[in-house]
Amino acid sequence: MDAFWSSVELGLIYAIMALGVYITFRILDFPDLTVDGSFTTGGAIASVMIAGGSSPLLATVLAFVGGVLAGACTGLLHTKAKINSLLAGILMMIALYSINLRIMGKSNIPLLGEDTLLTGVNVLYVMPFVVIIVKLALDWFLYTDLGLSLRATGDNQRMIRSFGVNTDSTIIVGVSLSNGLVALSGALVAQYSAFAEITMGVGMIVIGLASVIIGEALFGARTVIWATLSVVLGAVLYRLIVALALRVGLEATDMKLMTALIVIVALALPMVRKRFKQKALIRKRTSQLEGE
């Protein structure tokens, strides 16, 4: 039972990262691989500052800022240097590996015995409120003029440019905000786990995509408000699936394969549903014609 609740706690923390991935993957249609690096950036900044005696709150805020700056660099590479979005993310992810090592000074920073934002806190009670606040703030932002421009940029850049919107600026803002949320999640994961390591962000983009796709496949995405809720639920459900897989005997080394399979199934599920509905309609129509 402890493993179940721990999975829920981790799922809630990772939900913030999944909301960041949702911004680039769904809102902007921007395949951003910076996530694997900016997640570690958040954990690195928070850990170094906390281990150095700084306020955990300040460390977490600056971790968010670090992620925003990383995302801004990716956005600038794409919009100003005209580098393909996928390649810009890959280049920034590679650069962040060295940057994160510079920040940390070593590959692992323990936080055992240090006061963090989660020290003495029941994470299961506190994190739902934190995630709800982040979700509601994101919902509010996406309904502002800038947020609507961001959504329109993802839908049709050419059309929104005709209305005088600077799509380069909206892309930079969107990618920056996305990686800021990813880094915030990384900072909280480091504090929850009581350590940060240079490889903690490996595979985060896949986990984020799995959360988004699972949430949308099971709960739908009719509106932005509902879509962000689906992403949060998808992140929690993903962690529960991982915990269940470990429980039934899968090795930890199999988790990457399992994550890939989850994403494949979640991507295929809407198409399977559509085909079943089409077949049902055909059978219904055939029965009606035969009855006539």
XYZ file of C-alpha atoms in Angstrom:
292
model
C 0.000 0.000 0.000
C 2.941 2.326 0.710
C 4.135 1.822 -2.882
C 0.688 2.873 -4.126
C 0.672 6.152 -2.195
C 4.317 6.851 -3.099
C 3.365 6.428 -6.763
C 0.505 8.901 -6.338
C 2.886 11.402 -4.706
C 5.432 11.050 -7.512
C 2.674 11.215 -10.100
C 1.506 14.542 -8.698
C 5.036 15.957 -8.800
C 5.587 14.690 -12.351
C 2.197 16.155 -13.328
C 3.792 19.614 -13.276
C 6.372 18.381 -15.784
C 3.600 16.820 -17.888
C 1.774 20.172 -17.996
C 4.964 21.708 -19.367
C 5.197 19.017 -22.050
C 1.511 19.618 -22.870
C 2.289 23.256 -23.738
C 4.872 22.366 -26.386
C 3.463 19.045 -27.574
C -0.223 19.950 -27.824
C -0.531 23.749 -27.689
C 2.463 24.724 -29.834
C 2.937 21.490 -31.790
C 6.640 21.878 -30.976
C 8.610 18.609 -30.417
C 10.862 19.926 -27.645
C 13.568 17.563 -26.392
C 15.016 20.261 -24.118
C 12.873 18.656 -21.413
C 15.438 15.942 -20.638
C 18.002 18.630 -19.869
C 15.831 21.287 -18.200
C 14.389 18.728 -15.756
C 17.926 18.090 -14.499
C 18.627 21.841 -14.519
C 15.793 22.370 -12.054
C 17.033 19.614 -9.780
C 20.643 20.820 -10.055
C 19.915 24.457 -9.189
C 17.620 23.567 -6.291
C 20.027 20.980 -4.854
C 23.131 23.155 -5.074
C 21.380 26.091 -3.424
C 19.739 24.031 -0.673
C 22.992 22.178 0.070
C 24.672 25.599 0.240
C 22.246 26.797 2.905
C 19.862 28.873 0.767
C 16.119 29.046 1.306
C 14.376 26.034 -0.288
C 11.650 28.351 -1.606
C 14.182 30.653 -3.252
C 16.043 27.638 -4.642
C 12.834 26.283 -6.168
C 11.897 29.641 -7.685
C 15.356 30.010 -9.233
C 15.108 26.446 -10.551
C 11.957 27.543 -12.381
C 13.827 30.585 -13.750
C 16.670 28.332 -14.904
C 14.193 26.211 -16.850
C 12.645 29.331 -18.396
C 16.078 30.468 -19.592
C 16.838 27.025 -21.061
C 13.516 27.060 -22.913
C 14.146 30.596 -24.140
C 17.454 29.458 -25.655
C 15.676 26.660 -27.511
C 13.019 29.080 -28.724
C 15.677 31.539 -29.929
C 17.579 28.791 -31.767
C 14.389 27.862 -33.586
C 12.932 31.302 -34.302
C 16.023 33.473 -34.794
C 18.646 30.991 -35.975
C 15.985 29.172 -38.046
C 17.055 25.775 -36.723
C 14.500 22.966 -36.993
C 12.471 22.704 -33.761
C 13.452 19.078 -33.131
C 17.137 19.770 -33.751
C 17.050 22.930 -31.605
C 15.719 20.875 -28.699
C 18.353 18.181 -29.195
C 21.172 20.748 -29.324
C 19.951 22.440 -26.152
C 19.529 19.109 -24.377
C 23.142 18.210 -25.197
C 24.392 21.638 -24.099
C 22.466 21.397 -20.831
C 24.279 18.190 -19.898
C 27.550 20.122 -19.594
C 25.833 23.162 -18.079
C 24.182 20.992 -15.431
C 27.514 19.382 -14.578
C 28.986 22.861 -14.179
C 26.128 23.862 -11.889
C 26.409 20.734 -9.736
C 30.186 20.438 -9.760
C 29.789 16.655 -9.558
C 27.384 14.025 -10.836
C 25.376 13.614 -7.625
C 24.309 15.964 -4.816
C 22.708 14.383 -1.716
C 20.148 16.359 0.277
C 19.793 14.000 3.235
C 19.517 16.029 6.426
C 18.852 19.266 4.535
C 15.659 21.265 5.001
C 13.614 21.308 1.797
C 10.128 22.454 0.833
C 8.927 18.897 1.456
C 10.665 18.357 4.800
C 8.122 17.488 7.487
C 5.280 17.813 4.968
C 2.720 15.179 4.054
C 3.320 15.246 0.309
C 0.084 13.379 -0.375
C -1.925 16.188 1.231
C 0.103 19.175 0.002
C 0.942 18.278 -3.622
C -2.676 18.101 -4.854
C -3.096 21.763 -3.845
C 0.211 22.720 -5.499
C -0.728 20.924 -8.726
C -4.215 22.473 -8.720
C -2.701 25.954 -8.304
C -0.264 25.344 -11.198
C -3.064 23.902 -13.355
C -5.436 26.806 -12.659
C -2.658 29.349 -13.296
C -1.904 27.656 -16.635
C -5.620 27.585 -17.519
C -5.894 31.282 -16.733
C -2.800 32.086 -18.816
C -4.075 30.140 -21.830
C -7.248 32.250 -21.836
C -5.383 35.575 -21.729
C -4.612 37.440 -24.965
C -1.057 36.087 -24.952
C -2.298 32.575 -24.180
C -4.850 32.724 -26.998
C -2.088 33.916 -29.345
C 0.009 30.969 -28.185
C -2.800 28.517 -28.947
C -3.471 30.151 -32.320
C 0.233 29.943 -33.191
C 0.149 26.208 -32.601
C -2.997 25.840 -34.709
C -2.038 27.987 -37.700
C 1.035 30.231 -37.689
C 0.334 31.769 -41.090
C -3.188 32.782 -40.147
C -2.246 34.342 -36.807
C 0.609 36.275 -38.467
C -1.956 37.870 -40.768
C -3.534 39.397 -37.645
C -0.239 41.061 -36.717
C 0.860 38.582 -34.028
C 4.603 38.023 -33.676
C 4.685 34.224 -33.713
C 8.411 34.138 -32.898
C 7.680 35.818 -29.563
C 4.781 33.499 -28.740
C 6.878 30.419 -29.521
C 9.691 31.653 -27.270
C 7.217 32.406 -24.468
C 5.551 28.999 -24.827
C 8.785 26.980 -24.879
C 10.162 29.050 -21.983
C 7.074 28.497 -19.826
C 7.064 24.802 -20.702
C 10.652 24.268 -19.582
C 10.102 26.424 -16.513
C 7.391 24.000 -15.365
C 9.625 21.043 -16.239
C 12.474 22.495 -14.163
C 10.076 23.207 -11.290
C 9.068 19.552 -11.334
C 12.743 18.553 -11.398
C 13.424 20.725 -8.349
C 10.543 19.127 -6.445
C 11.593 15.596 -7.460
C 15.129 16.288 -6.193
C 13.731 17.491 -2.868
C 11.339 14.553 -2.653
C 14.087 12.020 -3.426
C 16.668 13.886 -1.286
C 19.248 13.928 -4.072
C 19.905 15.195 -7.578
C 21.976 13.450 -10.220
C 23.098 14.332 -13.692
C 21.020 11.578 -15.345
C 17.751 12.269 -13.512
C 16.211 13.882 -16.595
C 16.896 11.037 -19.025
C 13.637 9.895 -20.613
C 11.528 12.691 -19.118
C 10.146 13.702 -22.517
C 8.790 10.175 -23.011
C 7.256 10.138 -19.524
C 5.706 13.546 -20.186
C 4.312 12.411 -23.539
C 2.990 9.218 -21.943
C 1.181 11.274 -19.306
C -0.352 13.592 -21.913
C -1.391 10.807 -24.270
C -2.766 8.499 -21.542
C -4.741 11.370 -20.047
C -6.221 12.436 -23.365
C -6.977 8.870 -24.456
C -8.834 7.986 -21.251
C -10.346 11.290 -20.146
C -10.545 13.321 -23.363
C -9.483 16.888 -24.162
C -12.661 18.738 -25.065
C -11.491 22.082 -23.657
C -8.190 23.464 -22.369
C -9.416 23.229 -18.774
C -10.426 19.612 -19.231
C -7.237 18.807 -21.179
C -4.939 20.060 -18.402
C -6.923 18.022 -15.868
C -6.555 14.969 -18.115
C -2.783 15.532 -18.235
C -2.579 15.641 -14.422
C -4.638 12.456 -14.105
C -2.566 10.833 -16.848
C 0.672 11.558 -14.952
C -0.678 9.964 -11.770
C -2.052 6.994 -13.699
C 1.292 6.499 -15.456
C 3.121 6.235 -12.125
C 0.506 3.760 -10.876
C 0.987 1.633 -13.999
C 4.757 1.637 -13.406
C 4.258 0.634 -9.758
C 1.911 -2.170 -10.812
C 4.401 -3.407 -13.411
C 7.156 -3.572 -10.803
C 4.783 -5.297 -8.429
C 4.010 -8.113 -10.870
C 7.682 -8.839 -11.414
C 9.056 -6.588 -14.142
C 12.627 -5.423 -13.604
C 13.487 -1.730 -13.232
C 15.582 -2.087 -16.386
C 12.388 -2.888 -18.320
C 10.719 0.440 -17.478
C 11.868 2.261 -20.625
C 10.458 -0.505 -22.813
C 7.223 -0.496 -20.833
C 6.927 3.284 -21.163
C 7.354 3.017 -24.941
C 4.661 0.314 -25.077
C 2.296 2.451 -22.975
C 2.736 5.382 -25.374
C 2.171 3.121 -28.400
C -1.019 1.681 -26.907
C -2.286 5.119 -25.871
C -1.614 6.498 -29.365
C -3.335 3.571 -31.035
C -6.352 3.568 -28.698
C -8.209 6.535 -30.293
C -7.828 4.998 -33.765
C -9.105 1.623 -32.528
C -12.087 3.335 -30.916
C -12.805 5.229 -34.129
C -12.745 2.043 -36.187
C -15.076 0.260 -33.757
C -17.513 3.184 -33.938
C -17.374 3.179 -37.741
C -18.037 -0.558 -37.869
C -20.909 -0.182 -35.406
C -22.434 2.580 -37.552
C -22.046 0.448 -40.695
C -23.728 -2.526 -39.007
C -26.520 -0.294 -37.734
C -27.045 1.239 -41.159
C -26.981 -2.195 -42.819
C -29.597 -3.481 -40.364
C -31.811 -0.476 -41.077
C -31.560 -1.044 -44.855
C -32.314 -4.747 -44.491
C -35.318 -3.880 -42.322
C -36.650 -1.579 -45.021
